[in-house]
Amino acid sequence: MAIAAKIIQQPENTSSQQDGKELAGSHILCEALIREGVELLYGYPGGTIMPFYDALTAYPALHHVLVRHEQAAAHAADGYARATGKVGVCVATSGPGATNLVTGLATAFMDSTPIVAITGQVAWSLIGRDGFQETDILGITQPITKHNFLVRNAAELADIVHEAFRIARSGRPGPVLIDVPKDVQFQKTKYYPSASITSEEYLRRAQANVEQPSDYLITQAVQLIERAQRPLIMAGHGVILSNAYEELKGFAEKSGIPVVATLLGLSCFPETHPLYLGMPGMHGPAHVNHAIGQADLIVGVGLRFDDRVTGKVSEFAPKAEIIHIDIDASEMHKVKVATVPIVSDAKVALAALTKAIPVCDKSDWLREVRSWQQAAEERVQHIQADDDMPDPTSILEAIRKVTDGQAIIVSDVGQHQMWTARHYTWTRPNSQITSGGLGTMGFSLPAAMGAKMGLPAEPVWAIAGDGCIQMNIQELATLQQEGVAVKVAIMNNGYLGMVRQWQEFFHSRNYSETPISGPDYVKLAEAYGITGIRVTRRDEVESAVRRAMEIEGSVIIEFIIEAEANVYPMVAPGSAITNMIEETTENF
C-alpha cells in the first residue's frame, strides 16, 4: 500500500532555524508547507489529523480556513489555485473526512488544477484492520490524482511534501494526495529542510527549460496554415495554464485565423477582438459550430477535444486537418487524429509558430463566418420575451457593466453556467472559473471563496442556480467567519434547470424530480449575518448589482427568472454539432 517518495537531495547550506533539530512529523509538515510558500489552507480537523492541527497553532504564517464541509475545502483550494496560479492546499482527517475530498479532487483532476491534499490516516498498526475511520484513500483516489503518497515515517515527510508540490504544478497540473498516519505525525526525527523553491520560481524555471518543438513539426504546421482557406484556432484551458495570452493573440493576428475558445478556455482571448468568434460545442452559437463543420484546418491549443465540444466525433470538423498542441502526450490522437501533433507547452509552441509563419490573410473566411453570425442573430430578433422578469443576459450584462469587466466570475454547473459562458463578455485574462470536465454542482461558492482569498483586491462573483447553491450553501458561514466578500448571484427558476431542459427536449416534458424548492434566500442571508436581496423585475437588476458592490462583505442576490427558460442553441447528445436545436427550430 505504501508508495515511496522520490528523495530530494538535501542542500549543503540551509537557513532554517529548525535545521538539524528534532521535530515531530506534524511540525515537519508545517515547516515543509511554509518552504513551499503556502499561506492559505482549507480544511476540517478530526481524530487522525489532530496532531497536525495541534502543531498548526505554532505556525501563524499558515492561515487555516475552517470550512463547513471537506468537499468545500477541495473546491476552495481549487478556486484559489485557478485564480492565483499557485498550488491550492486542503486538509482532512481519515475516513469520511478524506472521502469528502474526493469530488473536489476529481474536479481538479479533470480540469488540471494543481492541489495538494493532506489527509490523516490511522496509525500504521491499525492499517488494514478496519480501524475506526480507516479508509484506503490511496486506492480511492488513485484514478483522480496525478500521484498519491502514504508516508512511512517522519524522516521522509518533508521530501514527500516537496515532491508532491513538484508533481502538482509540473507538466499538466493536477491534484496530489499525501496520506499521513497519525503515529507518523507524532514521531520525532531530525529535520533537515529539503531543497525547494516557490511555485512562481518553479514555473518560471520550468517554462524556461521547456523543450522547443522540433523544426520538422513547426515546418509541417506552417505549411498547413499557409495553404488553409478556412482555418480555426480552438483555444482551451492550456492557454490559461501556460499564461500564453500574448502568444495566442500574436499568433492569431499574424496568421489571420479566427479564434474560438472552449468552456475552460474562455477569457484566454478577448471577446472584443475582431478575430474572436465564440464558444464551440453543445451550447455554442450556430455560426461557430457551422464554421467548425466547414473548416479545413483546426489549430487546437491546450484542449482535449472532449465530447461536449465535438459532439459526434466522426462528424466533427470532417473536412479539417488538425494541428494539436498540448503538453500532455496522452491527449494526442485520443479523440481526433492529429496531422501535426506538437507535444509542448502552449506558450512555447505558439511563440515558435508565430516566429515561423508569414503574415497571412484569411479575411474572406472571417467575413463568411460573420455573415452566418448575422443571419443567426436576425433569426432570433423577432422572438418575444418577457420584458418584466430578470433574464440571464440582463443579469450578466449588469455584473459586467458595474464591475467594468474586471470581476472574477466563478460559475456553478447547469443552465446558468452556459448562459454565463455565452453571454458574459470575457475580456480580462483568466477571469472565468468553473467546473468543466466533471461538471460538479456546488462548486461555485467555495471556489469563489478560494479565488477571493487568493486575490483579495479583486471583485469576485459566484453565479449559481437554485439547485447548485444549496449543495454547499453552508460555506456562507465560512465567508462570514473569514470576513470574505463574495457576491453571489442566484438564478432561481424553481427547477434543476439543465436536467429539466433535457427532459423537455428528450423525455416528452416528463419533469421527474426536477422541480426544486429552496429557502427564503433573503432570510437565509440574514441568518448567516450577510445581506440578501431579491430581484423580481428586470429594471431592478442593475441597481441591485450596484448595491451589492457597494456593501462591504458578502451579498446574495436572488434573481427570479422564467421557470422554463432554455439555453440555445443545443446539440442533442450523439449528434453532430452542426445539427442544433435553435429557438426558431431552424437548423443549418
XYZ file of C-alpha atoms in Angstrom:
588
model
C 0.000 0.000 0.000
C 2.902 2.356 0.661
C 4.172 4.474 -2.196
C 7.774 5.576 -1.876
C 8.623 9.208 -2.480
C 11.455 10.330 -4.669
C 14.097 11.591 -2.254
C 15.209 15.162 -2.944
C 18.873 15.994 -2.403
C 19.481 17.835 0.848
C 21.116 21.244 0.377
C 24.581 21.718 1.842
C 23.646 25.007 3.486
C 20.237 25.875 4.856
C 18.986 28.961 6.589
C 16.130 27.347 8.513
C 16.237 27.885 12.232
C 14.980 24.311 12.576
C 17.911 22.807 10.636
C 19.040 19.636 12.380
C 16.612 19.979 15.277
C 14.440 17.129 16.391
C 10.825 17.780 15.392
C 7.604 15.802 15.349
C 6.225 14.850 11.953
C 3.351 17.290 12.431
C 5.797 20.180 12.800
C 7.887 18.974 9.864
C 4.725 19.032 7.760
C 4.144 22.681 8.688
C 7.788 23.558 8.026
C 7.655 21.997 4.568
C 4.423 23.797 3.673
C 5.964 27.132 4.619
C 9.028 26.372 2.489
C 6.655 25.788 -0.429
C 5.261 29.287 0.001
C 1.897 28.112 1.326
C -0.083 30.864 3.042
C -3.634 29.515 2.923
C -5.026 26.065 3.527
C -8.623 24.914 3.764
C -9.658 22.055 5.978
C -11.567 20.406 8.784
C -9.958 18.717 11.814
C -10.578 15.200 13.076
C -9.018 12.395 15.047
C -6.167 11.213 12.803
C -5.115 14.679 11.616
C -5.291 16.201 15.104
C -1.503 16.255 15.707
C -1.111 18.454 12.619
C -3.779 20.842 13.896
C -2.044 20.907 17.257
C 1.212 21.938 15.575
C -0.534 24.451 13.305
C -1.011 26.978 16.103
C 2.781 27.355 16.298
C 2.919 28.488 12.649
C 0.958 31.742 12.245
C 2.257 32.108 8.681
C -0.132 29.278 7.741
C -3.649 30.705 7.663
C -6.068 27.811 8.043
C -9.675 28.319 6.927
C -12.211 26.143 8.722
C -14.744 25.138 6.080
C -18.076 23.598 6.990
C -17.664 20.545 4.743
C -14.498 18.910 3.395
C -15.776 18.975 -0.190
C -15.755 22.752 0.109
C -12.122 22.625 1.245
C -11.104 20.954 -2.016
C -13.181 23.369 -4.121
C -11.803 26.378 -2.244
C -8.243 25.161 -2.841
C -9.205 24.662 -6.489
C -10.586 28.199 -6.854
C -7.523 29.621 -5.118
C -5.194 27.729 -7.458
C -7.045 28.714 -10.626
C -7.188 32.384 -9.678
C -3.584 32.721 -8.497
C -1.649 30.093 -10.427
C -0.296 28.747 -7.131
C -0.861 25.306 -5.633
C -4.021 25.075 -3.516
C -3.916 23.101 -0.257
C -6.717 21.266 1.551
C -6.673 19.135 4.701
C -8.982 16.457 6.123
C -8.987 13.637 8.597
C -9.198 9.957 7.640
C -12.314 8.027 6.654
C -15.279 10.308 5.909
C -13.121 13.416 6.013
C -10.855 12.057 3.289
C -13.698 10.661 1.181
C -15.477 14.004 1.335
C -12.499 15.447 -0.552
C -12.921 13.011 -3.425
C -15.385 15.006 -5.525
C -13.198 18.090 -5.257
C -10.075 16.135 -6.203
C -11.846 14.624 -9.211
C -12.950 18.113 -10.237
C -9.368 19.371 -10.031
C -8.037 16.327 -11.879
C -10.434 16.734 -14.796
C -9.650 20.444 -15.098
C -5.881 20.198 -14.487
C -5.776 22.242 -11.282
C -2.714 21.940 -9.001
C -3.825 20.923 -5.494
C -2.043 19.164 -2.647
C -4.464 17.356 -0.335
C -3.241 16.265 3.087
C -5.208 13.568 4.885
C -4.766 11.957 8.242
C -4.680 8.175 8.403
C -4.998 5.672 11.230
C -1.734 4.562 12.845
C 0.360 2.034 10.944
C -0.514 -0.683 13.474
C -4.200 -0.319 12.527
C -3.884 -0.018 8.739
C -5.624 -2.936 7.055
C -7.557 -3.868 10.209
C -10.687 -1.817 9.622
C -9.790 0.620 12.368
C -12.173 3.413 13.305
C -12.376 5.858 10.392
C -9.906 3.872 8.321
C -10.344 4.146 4.555
C -7.943 3.208 1.778
C -7.860 6.751 0.411
C -4.889 5.921 -1.811
C -6.876 3.238 -3.578
C -9.901 5.510 -3.863
C -8.009 8.496 -5.257
C -5.509 6.736 -7.500
C -7.617 7.333 -10.659
C -8.281 11.002 -9.818
C -4.866 12.261 -8.731
C -1.578 12.680 -10.557
C 0.071 10.790 -7.702
C -0.553 9.920 -4.084
C 1.694 9.071 -1.141
C 1.361 7.111 2.090
C 4.052 8.394 4.452
C 6.038 5.625 6.116
C 7.970 7.649 8.656
C 8.622 11.224 9.700
C 12.105 11.244 8.140
C 10.664 11.152 4.614
C 7.766 13.540 5.246
C 9.413 16.794 4.121
C 10.755 15.216 0.938
C 7.314 13.852 0.108
C 5.695 17.254 0.613
C 8.152 18.923 -1.765
C 7.797 16.136 -4.307
C 4.006 16.436 -4.117
C 4.159 20.143 -4.907
C 6.558 19.487 -7.780
C 4.237 16.897 -9.282
C 1.125 19.028 -8.776
C 2.469 22.012 -10.704
C 4.713 20.373 -13.309
C 3.716 19.500 -16.860
C -0.038 19.184 -16.970
C -1.022 20.323 -13.446
C -3.258 18.289 -11.180
C -4.026 17.150 -7.628
C -1.687 15.109 -5.437
C -2.665 13.471 -2.134
C -0.435 12.871 0.905
C -1.824 10.399 3.462
C -0.106 10.775 6.845
C -0.697 8.130 9.553
C -1.299 9.557 12.998
C 1.737 7.915 14.561
C 3.960 9.436 11.848
C 2.694 12.856 12.867
C 3.764 12.163 16.464
C 7.070 10.544 15.508
C 10.161 12.699 16.102
C 13.229 12.887 13.886
C 15.980 15.276 12.908
C 14.618 17.822 10.445
C 16.795 18.982 7.574
C 14.892 21.279 5.184
C 14.750 19.778 1.707
C 15.656 21.780 -1.349
C 12.579 23.604 -2.542
C 11.527 26.657 -4.477
C 8.292 28.605 -4.520
C 5.582 27.977 -7.095
C 6.280 31.183 -9.007
C 10.006 30.498 -9.281
C 9.350 26.877 -10.208
C 7.035 27.835 -13.061
C 9.463 30.464 -14.323
C 12.285 27.931 -14.445
C 10.064 25.215 -15.889
C 8.883 27.396 -18.780
C 12.452 28.498 -19.472
C 13.533 24.851 -19.701
C 10.663 23.529 -21.839
C 11.964 21.743 -24.874
C 11.256 23.598 -28.101
C 9.015 21.847 -30.659
C 11.045 20.235 -33.411
C 11.764 22.263 -36.529
C 10.188 19.485 -38.574
C 6.832 19.738 -36.790
C 6.852 23.544 -36.922
C 7.570 23.425 -40.662
C 4.719 20.975 -41.192
C 2.346 23.175 -39.201
C 3.380 26.312 -41.097
C 2.698 24.597 -44.417
C -0.793 23.621 -43.304
C -1.525 27.153 -42.066
C -0.293 28.795 -45.268
C -2.449 26.687 -47.577
C -5.583 26.623 -45.381
C -8.561 28.577 -46.714
C -10.889 28.043 -43.753
C -8.759 27.631 -40.622
C -9.821 27.982 -36.982
C -7.881 28.238 -33.735
C -9.554 26.304 -30.919
C -8.107 27.557 -27.626
C -8.527 25.600 -24.404
C -7.582 25.724 -20.738
C -3.943 25.036 -21.569
C -3.573 28.591 -22.849
C -4.517 29.898 -19.397
C -2.400 27.342 -17.522
C 0.677 28.295 -19.550
C -0.027 32.029 -19.363
C 0.070 32.147 -23.170
C -2.343 35.066 -23.660
C 0.040 37.296 -25.601
C 1.405 34.377 -27.605
C -2.100 33.322 -28.659
C -3.012 36.873 -29.608
C 0.192 37.332 -31.585
C -0.263 34.019 -33.395
C -3.902 34.764 -34.283
C -3.117 38.242 -35.571
C -0.143 37.189 -37.682
C -1.883 34.126 -39.106
C -5.235 35.902 -39.527
C -7.013 32.833 -38.154
C -10.310 33.307 -36.233
C -10.374 32.069 -32.627
C -12.918 30.015 -30.717
C -12.472 29.195 -27.020
C -13.728 26.145 -25.142
C -15.629 26.470 -21.862
C -12.421 26.291 -19.807
C -10.606 28.393 -22.395
C -12.974 31.333 -22.028
C -11.089 34.517 -21.078
C -7.864 33.294 -22.724
C -8.569 35.612 -25.677
C -10.501 38.906 -25.508
C -14.030 38.515 -26.854
C -13.951 42.080 -28.162
C -11.094 41.193 -30.527
C -12.113 41.193 -34.232
C -10.863 37.608 -34.656
C -12.896 36.138 -31.793
C -15.951 34.070 -32.755
C -17.321 32.389 -29.614
C -17.523 29.067 -27.777
C -17.884 25.774 -29.694
C -19.860 22.674 -28.878
C -23.135 21.577 -27.357
C -24.262 25.109 -26.484
C -22.021 27.044 -28.842
C -23.562 29.659 -31.156
C -24.646 28.428 -34.556
C -22.020 30.306 -36.563
C -19.183 28.789 -34.506
C -20.376 25.217 -34.886
C -21.101 25.740 -38.556
C -17.592 27.158 -39.019
C -16.109 24.026 -37.440
C -18.142 21.934 -39.865
C -16.704 23.852 -42.824
C -13.136 24.350 -41.563
C -10.214 22.841 -43.475
C -7.762 23.286 -40.587
C -8.148 23.228 -36.797
C -5.278 24.505 -34.674
C -6.144 23.065 -31.243
C -4.181 24.647 -28.402
C -4.347 23.164 -24.910
C -7.639 21.307 -25.221
C -8.860 17.703 -25.021
C -11.461 17.649 -27.825
C -13.949 16.462 -25.210
C -17.408 15.230 -26.156
C -19.217 18.455 -25.233
C -17.052 20.215 -27.834
C -17.027 17.586 -30.559
C -20.497 16.055 -30.405
C -20.477 13.065 -32.761
C -16.738 12.668 -33.249
C -16.914 11.251 -36.781
C -18.758 14.397 -37.903
C -16.635 16.901 -36.009
C -14.576 19.061 -38.392
C -14.879 16.385 -41.104
C -13.032 18.471 -43.693
C -10.215 19.631 -41.431
C -6.647 18.627 -40.846
C -5.601 19.119 -37.220
C -2.590 20.710 -35.579
C -2.808 19.719 -31.918
C -0.661 21.486 -29.312
C -0.757 20.027 -25.796
C 1.742 19.489 -23.003
C 0.267 16.036 -22.287
C 1.339 13.470 -24.881
C -1.525 11.171 -23.853
C -4.018 13.635 -25.349
C -2.589 13.220 -28.844
C -4.859 11.202 -31.155
C -7.102 10.245 -28.204
C -10.242 11.703 -29.765
C -9.173 13.157 -33.121
C -6.103 12.049 -35.036
C -3.716 14.985 -35.339
C -1.994 15.633 -38.654
C 0.696 17.533 -36.743
C 0.942 16.563 -33.031
C 3.037 19.062 -31.073
C 3.698 17.932 -27.500
C 4.754 21.182 -25.884
C 3.826 23.967 -23.507
C 1.316 26.199 -25.306
C 3.323 29.361 -24.639
C 6.475 27.890 -26.179
C 4.749 26.272 -29.156
C 2.717 29.373 -30.073
C 5.811 31.552 -29.895
C 7.665 29.164 -32.222
C 4.778 29.047 -34.694
C 4.353 32.815 -34.701
C 8.022 33.297 -35.437
C 7.927 30.791 -38.300
C 4.747 31.747 -40.151
C 4.464 34.604 -42.647
C 1.708 37.199 -42.315
C -1.454 35.539 -43.653
C -4.748 36.920 -44.933
C -7.805 34.840 -44.020
C -10.251 37.769 -44.169
C -12.541 36.197 -46.777
C -13.158 33.263 -44.443
C -13.754 35.550 -41.470
C -16.313 37.575 -43.436
C -18.109 34.375 -44.405
C -18.394 33.280 -40.771
C -19.578 36.764 -39.747
C -22.333 36.542 -42.356
C -23.553 33.309 -40.740
C -23.429 35.028 -37.359
C -25.528 37.937 -38.618
C -28.080 35.586 -40.169
C -28.398 33.623 -36.916
C -28.882 36.801 -34.892
C -31.561 38.030 -37.287
C -33.479 34.759 -36.916
C -33.983 35.275 -33.185
C -34.653 39.020 -33.182
C -38.421 38.587 -33.636
C -38.834 36.175 -30.703
C -40.960 37.699 -27.972
C -39.534 37.670 -24.460
C -40.902 38.642 -21.079
C -39.551 42.152 -20.596
C -40.594 42.313 -16.940
C -38.693 39.404 -15.372
C -34.941 39.367 -14.943
C -33.302 37.297 -17.632
C -29.791 35.772 -17.625
C -28.443 38.179 -20.223
C -29.541 41.258 -18.284
C -28.034 39.861 -15.076
C -24.682 39.110 -16.682
C -24.566 42.414 -18.555
C -25.228 44.282 -15.310
C -22.433 42.461 -13.470
C -20.003 43.201 -16.272
C -21.073 46.845 -16.514
C -20.892 47.548 -12.789
C -17.509 45.809 -12.392
C -16.148 47.233 -15.664
C -15.414 43.671 -16.764
C -12.765 43.239 -14.070
C -14.567 40.704 -11.885
C -13.514 37.091 -11.431
C -16.612 35.084 -12.366
C -16.993 31.660 -10.729
C -19.946 29.792 -12.170
C -21.567 26.600 -10.997
C -22.903 23.872 -13.293
C -26.098 23.909 -15.305
C -28.088 26.376 -17.383
C -26.665 29.382 -15.563
C -23.166 28.095 -16.377
C -23.935 28.021 -20.088
C -25.684 31.391 -20.016
C -22.649 32.826 -18.240
C -20.251 31.266 -20.724
C -22.236 32.541 -23.676
C -23.481 35.980 -22.588
C -20.782 37.395 -20.326
C -18.177 39.293 -22.350
C -14.779 37.885 -21.373
C -12.000 40.433 -21.754
C -9.908 40.052 -18.587
C -7.449 37.124 -18.793
C -8.270 34.195 -16.501
C -11.488 35.757 -15.249
C -13.661 32.659 -15.726
C -13.573 29.767 -13.234
C -15.925 26.809 -13.468
C -16.063 23.025 -13.196
C -15.781 21.881 -16.798
C -14.729 18.254 -17.073
C -16.553 16.825 -14.064
C -19.441 19.301 -14.010
C -19.597 19.495 -10.226
C -22.684 21.110 -8.749
C -21.906 23.021 -5.570
C -18.547 24.185 -6.924
C -19.098 27.935 -7.205
C -19.489 29.181 -3.630
C -16.390 27.550 -2.083
C -14.338 28.073 -5.256
C -15.285 31.759 -5.265
C -14.169 31.953 -1.643
C -10.798 30.480 -2.618
C -10.457 32.860 -5.563
C -11.296 35.891 -3.419
C -8.864 34.911 -0.682
C -6.175 34.410 -3.307
C -6.912 37.778 -4.947
C -8.415 39.834 -2.118
C -8.324 43.140 -4.020
C -10.375 41.797 -6.951
C -14.183 41.647 -7.186
C -15.392 38.038 -7.222
C -18.892 36.915 -8.236
C -20.309 33.424 -7.805
C -23.026 32.619 -10.361
C -25.256 29.721 -9.320
C -28.633 28.152 -9.839
C -31.091 27.419 -7.072
C -30.106 23.747 -7.196
C -26.328 24.207 -7.146
C -26.229 26.835 -4.435
C -27.931 24.547 -1.942
C -25.223 21.894 -2.278
C -22.553 23.872 -0.422
C -24.571 26.753 0.963
C -23.156 26.096 4.422
C -19.990 27.896 3.290
C -21.792 31.200 3.785
C -20.797 30.694 7.418
C -17.145 30.360 6.393
C -17.318 33.529 4.307
C -18.768 35.405 7.249
C -16.287 33.999 9.744
C -13.339 34.878 7.490
C -14.735 38.276 6.510
C -14.515 37.393 2.815
C -16.596 39.460 0.387
C -18.033 37.253 -2.340
C -21.059 38.475 -4.254
C -23.470 35.655 -5.089
C -25.967 35.790 -7.952
C -28.587 33.034 -7.796
C -30.638 32.465 -10.953
C -33.748 30.943 -9.405
C -36.154 29.213 -11.770
C -37.506 26.641 -9.296
C -36.021 23.747 -11.288
C -32.884 21.755 -11.744
C -32.813 23.713 -14.955
C -30.479 21.832 -17.273
C -31.953 18.449 -16.393
C -35.435 19.909 -16.885
C -34.366 21.222 -20.307
C -33.214 17.752 -21.345
C -36.472 16.335 -20.044
C -38.347 18.863 -22.168
C -36.435 18.051 -25.351
C -35.770 14.334 -24.981
C -38.250 12.945 -22.414
C -41.594 14.427 -23.518
C -41.633 17.082 -20.759
C -41.702 14.443 -18.047
C -40.249 16.651 -15.317
C -39.353 13.815 -12.980
C -37.773 15.140 -9.751
C -36.545 18.387 -11.277
C -38.875 20.913 -9.597
C -36.940 22.051 -6.522
C -37.831 24.272 -3.616
C -35.440 26.366 -1.625
C -35.223 28.644 1.379
C -36.072 32.309 1.530
C -32.602 33.456 0.490
C -33.017 36.912 1.973
C -33.861 35.449 5.374
C -31.152 32.832 4.994
C -28.570 35.515 4.276
C -29.721 37.393 7.351
C -29.351 34.227 9.428
C -25.729 33.971 8.306
C -25.149 37.639 9.053
C -24.852 38.815 5.455
C -27.045 40.896 3.138
C -29.721 39.305 0.975
C -31.534 40.945 -1.956
C -34.406 39.592 -4.059
C -34.972 40.865 -7.604
C -38.184 40.115 -9.464
C -38.119 42.822 -12.159
C -35.651 43.387 -14.979
C -35.482 47.112 -14.341
C -34.203 46.368 -10.821
C -31.274 44.193 -11.925
C -28.549 46.793 -12.373
C -29.408 48.723 -9.235
C -29.277 45.502 -7.205
C -25.847 44.671 -8.599
C -24.616 48.184 -7.804
C -25.940 47.916 -4.274
C -24.201 44.576 -3.797
C -20.888 46.058 -4.897
C -21.291 48.987 -2.515
C -21.948 46.752 0.521
C -18.934 45.513 2.441
C -18.843 41.779 2.883
C -20.669 39.003 1.078
C -24.066 39.571 -0.540
C -26.647 37.189 -2.012
C -28.882 38.402 -4.830
C -31.721 36.072 -5.726
C -32.917 36.744 -9.280
C -36.323 35.217 -10.034
C -36.101 34.174 -13.686
C -38.503 32.453 -16.087
C -39.192 28.893 -14.907
C -38.797 27.176 -18.273
C -36.149 29.340 -19.891
C -33.820 27.279 -22.082
C -30.230 27.520 -23.233
C -29.996 27.865 -27.005
C -28.631 26.556 -29.262
C -28.376 22.983 -28.035
C -26.957 19.900 -29.694
C -28.635 16.623 -28.862
C -26.270 14.038 -27.354
C -24.721 11.871 -30.058
C -25.477 14.377 -32.800
C -23.129 16.407 -34.940
C -22.528 19.875 -33.519
C -23.825 21.357 -36.784
C -27.237 19.814 -36.022
C -28.528 22.305 -33.468
C -31.819 22.899 -31.705
C -32.374 26.654 -32.001
C -35.066 28.916 -30.623
C -36.513 29.228 -34.096
C -36.268 25.417 -34.564
C -34.343 26.207 -37.761
C -31.027 24.428 -38.218
C -28.269 24.785 -40.717
